[in-house]
Short mmCIF file of N, CA, C and O and ligand atoms in Angstrom, two decimals:
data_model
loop_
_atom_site.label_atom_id
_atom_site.label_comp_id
_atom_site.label_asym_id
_atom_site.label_seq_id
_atom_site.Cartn_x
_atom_site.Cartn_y
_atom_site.Cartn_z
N UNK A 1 28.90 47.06 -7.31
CA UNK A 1 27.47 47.35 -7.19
C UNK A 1 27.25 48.79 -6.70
O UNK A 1 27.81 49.21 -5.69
N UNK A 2 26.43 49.52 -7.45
CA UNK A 2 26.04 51.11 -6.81
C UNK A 2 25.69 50.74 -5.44
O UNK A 2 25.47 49.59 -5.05
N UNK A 3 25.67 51.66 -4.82
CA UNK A 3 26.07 52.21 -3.31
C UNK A 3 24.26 52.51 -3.49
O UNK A 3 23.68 53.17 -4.35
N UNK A 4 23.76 51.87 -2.48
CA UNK A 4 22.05 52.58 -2.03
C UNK A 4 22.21 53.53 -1.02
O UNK A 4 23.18 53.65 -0.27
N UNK A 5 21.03 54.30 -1.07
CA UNK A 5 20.97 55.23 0.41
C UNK A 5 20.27 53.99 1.25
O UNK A 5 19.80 52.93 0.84
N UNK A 6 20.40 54.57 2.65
CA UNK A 6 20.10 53.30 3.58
C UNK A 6 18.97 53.54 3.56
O UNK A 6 18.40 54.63 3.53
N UNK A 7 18.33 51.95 3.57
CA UNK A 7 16.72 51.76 3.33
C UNK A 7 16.38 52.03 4.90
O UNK A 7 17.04 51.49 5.79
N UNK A 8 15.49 52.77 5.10
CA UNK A 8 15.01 53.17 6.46
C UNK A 8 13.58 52.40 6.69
O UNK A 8 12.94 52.72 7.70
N UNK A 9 13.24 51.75 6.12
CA UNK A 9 11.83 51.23 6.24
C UNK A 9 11.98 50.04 7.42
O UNK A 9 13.06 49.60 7.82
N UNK A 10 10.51 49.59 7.91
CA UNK A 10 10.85 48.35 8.97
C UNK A 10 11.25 47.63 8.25
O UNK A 10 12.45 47.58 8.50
N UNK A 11 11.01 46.88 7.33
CA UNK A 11 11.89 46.05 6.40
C UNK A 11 13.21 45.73 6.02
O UNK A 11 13.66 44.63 5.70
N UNK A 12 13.91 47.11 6.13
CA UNK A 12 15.20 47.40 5.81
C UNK A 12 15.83 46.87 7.15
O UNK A 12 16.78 46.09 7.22
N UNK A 13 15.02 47.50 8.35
CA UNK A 13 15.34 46.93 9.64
C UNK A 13 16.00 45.53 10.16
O UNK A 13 16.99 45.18 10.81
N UNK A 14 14.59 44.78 9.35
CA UNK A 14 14.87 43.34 8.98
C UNK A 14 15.78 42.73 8.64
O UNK A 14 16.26 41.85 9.35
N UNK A 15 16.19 43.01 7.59
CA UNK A 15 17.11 42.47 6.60
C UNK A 15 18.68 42.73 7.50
O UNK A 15 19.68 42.01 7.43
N UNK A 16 18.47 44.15 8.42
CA UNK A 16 20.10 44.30 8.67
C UNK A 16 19.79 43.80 9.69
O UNK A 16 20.78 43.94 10.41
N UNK A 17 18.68 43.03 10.51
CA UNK A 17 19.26 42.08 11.81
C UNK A 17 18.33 43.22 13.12
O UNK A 17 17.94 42.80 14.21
N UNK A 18 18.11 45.10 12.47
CA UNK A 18 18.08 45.49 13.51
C UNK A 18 16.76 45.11 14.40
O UNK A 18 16.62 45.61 15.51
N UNK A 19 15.99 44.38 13.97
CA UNK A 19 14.85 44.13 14.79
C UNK A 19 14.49 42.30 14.09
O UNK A 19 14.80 41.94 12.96
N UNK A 20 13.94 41.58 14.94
CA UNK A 20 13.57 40.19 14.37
C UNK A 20 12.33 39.93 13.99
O UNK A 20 11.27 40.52 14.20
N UNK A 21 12.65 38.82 13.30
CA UNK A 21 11.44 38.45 12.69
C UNK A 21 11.29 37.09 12.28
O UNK A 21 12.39 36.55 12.21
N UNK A 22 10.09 36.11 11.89
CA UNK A 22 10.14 35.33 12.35
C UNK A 22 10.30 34.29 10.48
O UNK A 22 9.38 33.93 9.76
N UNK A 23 11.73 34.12 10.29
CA UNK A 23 12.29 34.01 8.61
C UNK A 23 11.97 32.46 8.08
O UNK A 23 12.62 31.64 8.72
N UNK A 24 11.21 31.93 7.15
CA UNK A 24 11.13 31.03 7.11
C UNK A 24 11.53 30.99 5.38
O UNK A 24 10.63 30.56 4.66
N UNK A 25 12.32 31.25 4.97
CA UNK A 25 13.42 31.44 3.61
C UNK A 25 13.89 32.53 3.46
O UNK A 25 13.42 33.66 3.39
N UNK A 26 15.25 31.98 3.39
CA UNK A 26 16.39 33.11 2.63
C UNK A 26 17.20 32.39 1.48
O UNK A 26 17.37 31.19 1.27
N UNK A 27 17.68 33.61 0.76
CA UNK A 27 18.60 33.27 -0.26
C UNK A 27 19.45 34.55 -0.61
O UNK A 27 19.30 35.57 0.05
N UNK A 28 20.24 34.50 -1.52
CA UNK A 28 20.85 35.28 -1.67
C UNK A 28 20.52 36.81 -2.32
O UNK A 28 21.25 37.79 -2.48
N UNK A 29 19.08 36.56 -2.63
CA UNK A 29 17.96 37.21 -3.55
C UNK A 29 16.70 38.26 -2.98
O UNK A 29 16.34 39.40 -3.25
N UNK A 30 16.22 37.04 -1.92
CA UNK A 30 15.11 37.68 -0.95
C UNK A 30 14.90 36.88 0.50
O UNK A 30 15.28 35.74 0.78
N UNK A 31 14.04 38.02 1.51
CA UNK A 31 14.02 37.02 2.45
C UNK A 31 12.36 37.33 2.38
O UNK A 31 11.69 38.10 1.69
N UNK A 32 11.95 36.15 3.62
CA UNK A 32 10.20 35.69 3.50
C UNK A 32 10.39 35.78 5.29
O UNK A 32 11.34 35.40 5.96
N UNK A 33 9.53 36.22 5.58
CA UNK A 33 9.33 35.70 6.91
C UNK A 33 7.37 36.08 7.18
O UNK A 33 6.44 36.20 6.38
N UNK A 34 7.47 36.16 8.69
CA UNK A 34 5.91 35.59 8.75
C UNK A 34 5.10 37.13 9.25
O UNK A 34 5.62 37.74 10.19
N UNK A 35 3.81 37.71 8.59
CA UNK A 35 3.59 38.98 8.92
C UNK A 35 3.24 38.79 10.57
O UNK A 35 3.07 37.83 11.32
N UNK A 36 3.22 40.45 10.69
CA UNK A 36 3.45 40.46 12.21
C UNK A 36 1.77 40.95 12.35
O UNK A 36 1.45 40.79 13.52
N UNK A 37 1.22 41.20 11.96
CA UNK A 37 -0.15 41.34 11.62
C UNK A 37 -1.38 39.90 11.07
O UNK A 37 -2.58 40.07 11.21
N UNK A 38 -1.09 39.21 10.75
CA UNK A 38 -1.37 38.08 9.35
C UNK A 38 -3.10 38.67 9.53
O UNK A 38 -3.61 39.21 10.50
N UNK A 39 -3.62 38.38 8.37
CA UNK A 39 -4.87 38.05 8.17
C UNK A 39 -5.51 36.80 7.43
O UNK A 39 -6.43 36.84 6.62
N UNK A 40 -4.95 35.87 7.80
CA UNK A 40 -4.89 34.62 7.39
C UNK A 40 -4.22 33.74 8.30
O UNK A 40 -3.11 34.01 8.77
N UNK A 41 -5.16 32.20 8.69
CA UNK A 41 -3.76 31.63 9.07
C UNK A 41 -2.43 31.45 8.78
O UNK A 41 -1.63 31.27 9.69
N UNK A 42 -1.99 31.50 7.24
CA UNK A 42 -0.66 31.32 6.73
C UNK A 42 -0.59 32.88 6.12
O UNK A 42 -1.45 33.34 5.37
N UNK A 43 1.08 33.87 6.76
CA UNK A 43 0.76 34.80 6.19
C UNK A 43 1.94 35.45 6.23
O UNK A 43 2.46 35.98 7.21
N UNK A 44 2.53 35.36 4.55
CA UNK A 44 4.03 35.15 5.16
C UNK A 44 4.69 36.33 3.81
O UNK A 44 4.48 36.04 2.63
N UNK A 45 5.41 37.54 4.17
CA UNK A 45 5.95 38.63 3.51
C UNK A 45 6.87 37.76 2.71
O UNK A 45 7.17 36.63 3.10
N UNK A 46 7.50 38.44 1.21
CA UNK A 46 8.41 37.79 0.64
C UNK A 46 9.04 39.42 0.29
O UNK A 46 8.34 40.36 -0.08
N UNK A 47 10.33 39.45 0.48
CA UNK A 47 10.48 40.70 0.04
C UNK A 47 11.87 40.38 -0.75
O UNK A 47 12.44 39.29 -0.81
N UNK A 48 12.35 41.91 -1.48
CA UNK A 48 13.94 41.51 -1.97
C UNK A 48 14.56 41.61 -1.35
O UNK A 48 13.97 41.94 -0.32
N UNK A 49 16.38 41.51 -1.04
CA UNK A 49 17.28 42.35 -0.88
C UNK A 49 17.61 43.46 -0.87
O UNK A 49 17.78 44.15 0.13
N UNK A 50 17.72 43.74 -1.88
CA UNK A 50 17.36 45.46 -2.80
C UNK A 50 16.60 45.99 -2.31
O UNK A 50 15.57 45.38 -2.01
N UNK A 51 16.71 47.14 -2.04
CA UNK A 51 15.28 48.24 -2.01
C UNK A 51 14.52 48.64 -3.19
O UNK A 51 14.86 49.49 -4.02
N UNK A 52 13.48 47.96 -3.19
CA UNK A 52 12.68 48.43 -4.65
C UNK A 52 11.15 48.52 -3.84
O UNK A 52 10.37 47.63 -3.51
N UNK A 53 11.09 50.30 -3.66
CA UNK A 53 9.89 50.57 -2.81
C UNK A 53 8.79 50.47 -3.00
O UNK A 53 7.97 50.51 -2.08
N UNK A 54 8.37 50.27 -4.61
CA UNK A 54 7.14 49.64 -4.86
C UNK A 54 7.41 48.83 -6.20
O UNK A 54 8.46 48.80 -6.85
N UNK A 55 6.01 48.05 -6.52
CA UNK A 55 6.32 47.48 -7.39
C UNK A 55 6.47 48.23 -9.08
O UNK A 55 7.28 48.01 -9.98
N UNK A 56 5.05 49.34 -8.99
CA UNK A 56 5.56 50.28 -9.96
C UNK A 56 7.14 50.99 -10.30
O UNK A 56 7.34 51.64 -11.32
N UNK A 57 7.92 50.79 -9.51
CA UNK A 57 9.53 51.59 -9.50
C UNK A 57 10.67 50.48 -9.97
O UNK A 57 11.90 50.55 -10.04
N UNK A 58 9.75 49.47 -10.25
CA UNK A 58 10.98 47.98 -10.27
C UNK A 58 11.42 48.35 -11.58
O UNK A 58 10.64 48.59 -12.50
N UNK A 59 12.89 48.40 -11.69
CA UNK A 59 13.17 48.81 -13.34
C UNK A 59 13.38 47.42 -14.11
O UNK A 59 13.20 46.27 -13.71
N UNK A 60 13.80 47.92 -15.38
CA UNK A 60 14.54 46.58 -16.40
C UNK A 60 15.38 46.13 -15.78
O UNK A 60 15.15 44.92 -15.66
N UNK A 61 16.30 46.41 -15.26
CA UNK A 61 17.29 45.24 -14.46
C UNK A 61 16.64 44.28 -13.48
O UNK A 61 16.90 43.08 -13.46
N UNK A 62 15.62 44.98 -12.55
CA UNK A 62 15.34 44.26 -11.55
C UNK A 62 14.02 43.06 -12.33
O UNK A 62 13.40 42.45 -11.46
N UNK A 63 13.72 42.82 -13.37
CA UNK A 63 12.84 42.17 -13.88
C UNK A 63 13.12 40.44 -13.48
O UNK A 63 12.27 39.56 -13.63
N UNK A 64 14.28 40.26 -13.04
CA UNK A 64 14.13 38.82 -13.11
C UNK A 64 14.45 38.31 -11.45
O UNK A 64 14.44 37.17 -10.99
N UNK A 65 14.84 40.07 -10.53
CA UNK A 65 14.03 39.38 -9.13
C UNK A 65 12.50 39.14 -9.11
O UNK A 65 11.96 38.11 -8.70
N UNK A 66 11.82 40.33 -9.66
CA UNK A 66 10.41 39.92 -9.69
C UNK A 66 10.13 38.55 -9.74
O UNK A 66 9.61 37.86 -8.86
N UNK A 67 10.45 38.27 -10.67
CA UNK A 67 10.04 36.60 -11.20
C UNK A 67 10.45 35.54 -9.93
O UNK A 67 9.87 34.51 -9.56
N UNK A 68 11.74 36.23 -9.37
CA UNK A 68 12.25 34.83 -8.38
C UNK A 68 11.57 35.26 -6.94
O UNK A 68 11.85 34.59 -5.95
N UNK A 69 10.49 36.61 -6.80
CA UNK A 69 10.01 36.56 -5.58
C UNK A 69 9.03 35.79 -5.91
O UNK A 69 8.58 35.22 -4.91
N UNK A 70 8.45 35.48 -6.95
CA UNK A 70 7.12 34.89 -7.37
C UNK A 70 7.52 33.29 -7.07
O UNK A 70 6.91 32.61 -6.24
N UNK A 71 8.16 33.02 -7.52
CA UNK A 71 8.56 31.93 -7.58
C UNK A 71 8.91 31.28 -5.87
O UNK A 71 8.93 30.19 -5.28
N UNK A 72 9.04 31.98 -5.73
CA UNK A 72 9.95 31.51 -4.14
C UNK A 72 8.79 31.66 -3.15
O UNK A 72 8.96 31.24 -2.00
N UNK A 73 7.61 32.25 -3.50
CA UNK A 73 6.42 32.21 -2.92
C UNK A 73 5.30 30.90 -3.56
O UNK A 73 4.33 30.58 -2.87
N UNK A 74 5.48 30.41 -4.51
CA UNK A 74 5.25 29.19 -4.31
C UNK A 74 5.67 28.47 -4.32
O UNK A 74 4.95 27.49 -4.56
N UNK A 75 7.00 28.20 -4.12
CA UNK A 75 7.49 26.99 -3.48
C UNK A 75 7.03 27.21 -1.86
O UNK A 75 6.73 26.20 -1.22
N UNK A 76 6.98 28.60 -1.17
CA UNK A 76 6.87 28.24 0.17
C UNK A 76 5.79 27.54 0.35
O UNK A 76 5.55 26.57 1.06
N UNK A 77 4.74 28.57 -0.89
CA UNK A 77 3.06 27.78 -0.21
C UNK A 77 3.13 26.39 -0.46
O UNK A 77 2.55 25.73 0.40
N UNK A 78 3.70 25.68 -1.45
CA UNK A 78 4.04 23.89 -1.51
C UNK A 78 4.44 23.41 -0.17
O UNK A 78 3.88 22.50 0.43
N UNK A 79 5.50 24.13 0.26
CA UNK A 79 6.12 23.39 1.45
C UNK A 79 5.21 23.53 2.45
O UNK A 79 5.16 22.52 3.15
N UNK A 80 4.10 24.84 2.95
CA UNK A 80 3.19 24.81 3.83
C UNK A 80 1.56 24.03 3.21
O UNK A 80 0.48 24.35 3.69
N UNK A 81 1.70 23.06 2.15
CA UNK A 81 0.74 22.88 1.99
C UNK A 81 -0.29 23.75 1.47
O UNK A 81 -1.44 23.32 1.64
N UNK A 82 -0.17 24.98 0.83
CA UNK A 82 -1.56 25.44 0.46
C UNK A 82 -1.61 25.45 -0.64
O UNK A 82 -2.51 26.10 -1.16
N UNK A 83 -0.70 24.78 -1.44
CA UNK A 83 -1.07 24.44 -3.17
C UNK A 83 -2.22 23.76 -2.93
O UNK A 83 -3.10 24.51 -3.35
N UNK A 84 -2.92 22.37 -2.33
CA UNK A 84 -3.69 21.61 -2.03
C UNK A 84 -4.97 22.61 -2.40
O UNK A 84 -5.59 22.75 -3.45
N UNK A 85 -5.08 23.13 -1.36
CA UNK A 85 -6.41 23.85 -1.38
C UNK A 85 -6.62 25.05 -2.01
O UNK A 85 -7.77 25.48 -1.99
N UNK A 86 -5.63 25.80 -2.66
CA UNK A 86 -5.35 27.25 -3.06
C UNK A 86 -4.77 28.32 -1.85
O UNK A 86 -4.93 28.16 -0.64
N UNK A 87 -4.29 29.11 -2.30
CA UNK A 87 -3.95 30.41 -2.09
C UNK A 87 -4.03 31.77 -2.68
O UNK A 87 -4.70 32.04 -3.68
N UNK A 88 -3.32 32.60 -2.03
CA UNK A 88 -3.61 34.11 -2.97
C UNK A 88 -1.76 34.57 -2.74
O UNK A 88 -0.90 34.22 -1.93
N UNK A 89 -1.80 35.51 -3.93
CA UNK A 89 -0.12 36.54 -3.49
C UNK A 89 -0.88 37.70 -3.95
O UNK A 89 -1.70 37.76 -4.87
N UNK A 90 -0.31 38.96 -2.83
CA UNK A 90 -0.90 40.06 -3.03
C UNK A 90 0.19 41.17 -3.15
O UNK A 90 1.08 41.11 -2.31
N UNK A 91 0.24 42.17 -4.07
CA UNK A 91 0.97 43.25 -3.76
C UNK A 91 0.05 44.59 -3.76
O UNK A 91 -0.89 44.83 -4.51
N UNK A 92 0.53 45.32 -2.81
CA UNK A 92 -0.29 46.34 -2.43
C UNK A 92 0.56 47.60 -3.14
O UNK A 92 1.27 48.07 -2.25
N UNK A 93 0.74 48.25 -4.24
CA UNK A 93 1.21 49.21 -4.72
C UNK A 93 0.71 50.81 -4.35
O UNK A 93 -0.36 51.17 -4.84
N UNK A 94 1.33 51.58 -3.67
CA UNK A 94 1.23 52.67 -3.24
C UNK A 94 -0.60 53.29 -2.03
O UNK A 94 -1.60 52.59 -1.90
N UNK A 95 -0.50 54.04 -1.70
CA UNK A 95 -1.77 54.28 -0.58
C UNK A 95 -3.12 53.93 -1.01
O UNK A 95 -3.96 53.60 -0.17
N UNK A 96 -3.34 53.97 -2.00
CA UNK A 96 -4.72 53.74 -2.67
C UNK A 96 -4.95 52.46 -2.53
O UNK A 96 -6.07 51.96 -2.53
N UNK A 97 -3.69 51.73 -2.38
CA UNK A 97 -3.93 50.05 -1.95
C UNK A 97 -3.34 49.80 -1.14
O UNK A 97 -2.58 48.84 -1.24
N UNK A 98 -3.43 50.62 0.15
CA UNK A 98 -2.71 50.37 1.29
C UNK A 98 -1.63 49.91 1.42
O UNK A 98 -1.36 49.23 2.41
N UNK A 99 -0.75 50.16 0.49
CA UNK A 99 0.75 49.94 0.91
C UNK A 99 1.29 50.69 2.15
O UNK A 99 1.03 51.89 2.24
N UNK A 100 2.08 50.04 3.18
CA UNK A 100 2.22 51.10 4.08
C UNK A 100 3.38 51.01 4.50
O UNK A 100 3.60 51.75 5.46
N UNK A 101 4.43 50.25 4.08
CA UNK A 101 5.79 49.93 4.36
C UNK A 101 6.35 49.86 2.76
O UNK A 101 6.23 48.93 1.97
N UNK A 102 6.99 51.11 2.56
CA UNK A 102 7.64 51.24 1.33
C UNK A 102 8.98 50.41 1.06
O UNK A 102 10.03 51.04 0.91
N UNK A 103 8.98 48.98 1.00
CA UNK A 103 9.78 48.24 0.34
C UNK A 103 9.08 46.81 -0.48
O UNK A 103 7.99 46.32 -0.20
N UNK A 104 9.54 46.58 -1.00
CA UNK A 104 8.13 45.70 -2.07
C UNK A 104 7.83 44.65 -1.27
O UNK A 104 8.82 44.17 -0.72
N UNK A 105 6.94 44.21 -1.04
CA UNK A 105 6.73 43.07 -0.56
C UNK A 105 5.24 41.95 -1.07
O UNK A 105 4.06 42.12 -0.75
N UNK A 106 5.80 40.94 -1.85
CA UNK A 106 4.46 39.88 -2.02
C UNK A 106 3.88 39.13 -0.86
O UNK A 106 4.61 38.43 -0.17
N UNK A 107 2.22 39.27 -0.53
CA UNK A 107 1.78 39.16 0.89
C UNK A 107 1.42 37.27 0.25
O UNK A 107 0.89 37.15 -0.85
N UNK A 108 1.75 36.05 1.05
CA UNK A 108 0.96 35.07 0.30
C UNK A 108 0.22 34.50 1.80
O UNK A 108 0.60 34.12 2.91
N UNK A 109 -1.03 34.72 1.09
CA UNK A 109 -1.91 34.26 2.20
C UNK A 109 -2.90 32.74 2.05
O UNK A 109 -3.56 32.38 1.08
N UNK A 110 -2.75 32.15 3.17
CA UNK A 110 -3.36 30.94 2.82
C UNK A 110 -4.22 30.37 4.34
O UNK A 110 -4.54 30.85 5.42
N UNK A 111 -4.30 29.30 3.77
CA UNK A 111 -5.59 29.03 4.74
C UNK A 111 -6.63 29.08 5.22
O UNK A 111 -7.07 28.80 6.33
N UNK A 112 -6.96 29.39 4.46
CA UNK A 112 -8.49 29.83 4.50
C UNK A 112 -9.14 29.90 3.15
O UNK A 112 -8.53 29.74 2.10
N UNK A 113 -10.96 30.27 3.30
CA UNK A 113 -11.13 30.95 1.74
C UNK A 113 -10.89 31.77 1.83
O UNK A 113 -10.42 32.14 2.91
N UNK A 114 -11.07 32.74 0.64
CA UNK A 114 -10.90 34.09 0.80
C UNK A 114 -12.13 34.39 -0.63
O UNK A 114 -12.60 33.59 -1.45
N UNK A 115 -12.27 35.49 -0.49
CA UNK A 115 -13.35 36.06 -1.32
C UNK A 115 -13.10 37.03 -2.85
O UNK A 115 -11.93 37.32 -3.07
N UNK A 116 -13.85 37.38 -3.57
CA UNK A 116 -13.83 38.00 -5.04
C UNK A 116 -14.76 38.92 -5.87
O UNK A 116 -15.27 38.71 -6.97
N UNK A 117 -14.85 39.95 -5.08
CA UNK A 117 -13.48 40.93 -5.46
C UNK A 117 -12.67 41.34 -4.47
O UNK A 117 -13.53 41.68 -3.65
N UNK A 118 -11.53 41.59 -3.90
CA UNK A 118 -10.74 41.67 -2.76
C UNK A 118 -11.36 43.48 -2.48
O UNK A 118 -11.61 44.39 -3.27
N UNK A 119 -11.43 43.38 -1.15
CA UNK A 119 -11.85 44.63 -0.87
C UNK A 119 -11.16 46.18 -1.08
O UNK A 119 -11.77 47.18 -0.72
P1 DGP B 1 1.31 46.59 3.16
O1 DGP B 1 0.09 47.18 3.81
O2 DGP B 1 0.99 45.88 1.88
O3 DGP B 1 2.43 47.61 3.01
O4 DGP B 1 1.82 45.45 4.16
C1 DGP B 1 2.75 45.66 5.17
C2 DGP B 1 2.70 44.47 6.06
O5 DGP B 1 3.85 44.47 6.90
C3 DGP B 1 1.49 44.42 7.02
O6 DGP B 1 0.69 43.27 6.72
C4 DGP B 1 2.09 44.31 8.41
C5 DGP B 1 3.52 43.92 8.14
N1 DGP B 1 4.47 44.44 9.10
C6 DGP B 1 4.60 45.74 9.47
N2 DGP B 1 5.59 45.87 10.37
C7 DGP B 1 6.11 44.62 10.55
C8 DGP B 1 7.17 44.11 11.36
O7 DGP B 1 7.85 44.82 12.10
N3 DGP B 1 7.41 42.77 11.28
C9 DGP B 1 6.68 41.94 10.46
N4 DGP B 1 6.98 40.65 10.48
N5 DGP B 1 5.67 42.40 9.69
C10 DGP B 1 5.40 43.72 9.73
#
């Protein structure tokens, strides 16, 4: 496997252990844990392994993590119950949409309503 430069983001942090967080799925693929911020009662980051800093930069190879972060975000919302009532998954791609931690991350927020058009 090519050699990455070290991901310096809090995220990257994450993943190597250097700071905690609170993980409620891993795999060999991505980890999920719970934002440290939430704006929602249920509010839980899904990110990759890999460093793929936004979602615009994800190449042809990486096309079929995409799919398994998607995926692995609703199975969580099943297991927390918010298939029932709905949910949302959000990605925030670069400053114009407040991305502010450059490693990809799908936000899935639940519990609540939420509104349309997202601000
Ligand atoms: P975004 O704005 O889309 O880049 O979302 C970044 C999210 O990351 C934001 O909702 C807050 C969250 N976050 C930032 N730092 C930490 C941290 O150290 N731990 C956890 N669990 N979440 C963090």
């Amino acid at each position: 496997m090519k050699e990455e430069p070290e991901n310096t983001t809090i995220f990257g942090k994450i993943l190597r252990g250097e700071i905690p967080a609170e993980v409620v799925h891993e795999d060999i693929h991505c980890l999920a844990f719970k934002d440290i911020q939430p704006v929602a009662p249920q509010h839980i980051l899904i990110i990759p392994k890999r460093h793929i800093p936004r979602l615009s930069e994800a190449t042809e190879e990486q096309r079929t993590i995409l799919g398994h972060l998607l995926f692995v975000a609703a199975k969580i919302a099943r297991d927390l119950g918010l298939d029932r009532e709905g949910f949302r998954v959000v990605v925030n791609d670069g400053e114009r949409a407040c991305q502010s931690v450059f490693h990809l991350h799908l936000h899935l927020l639940g519990g609540r309503d939420f509104s349309w058009p997202p601000g």
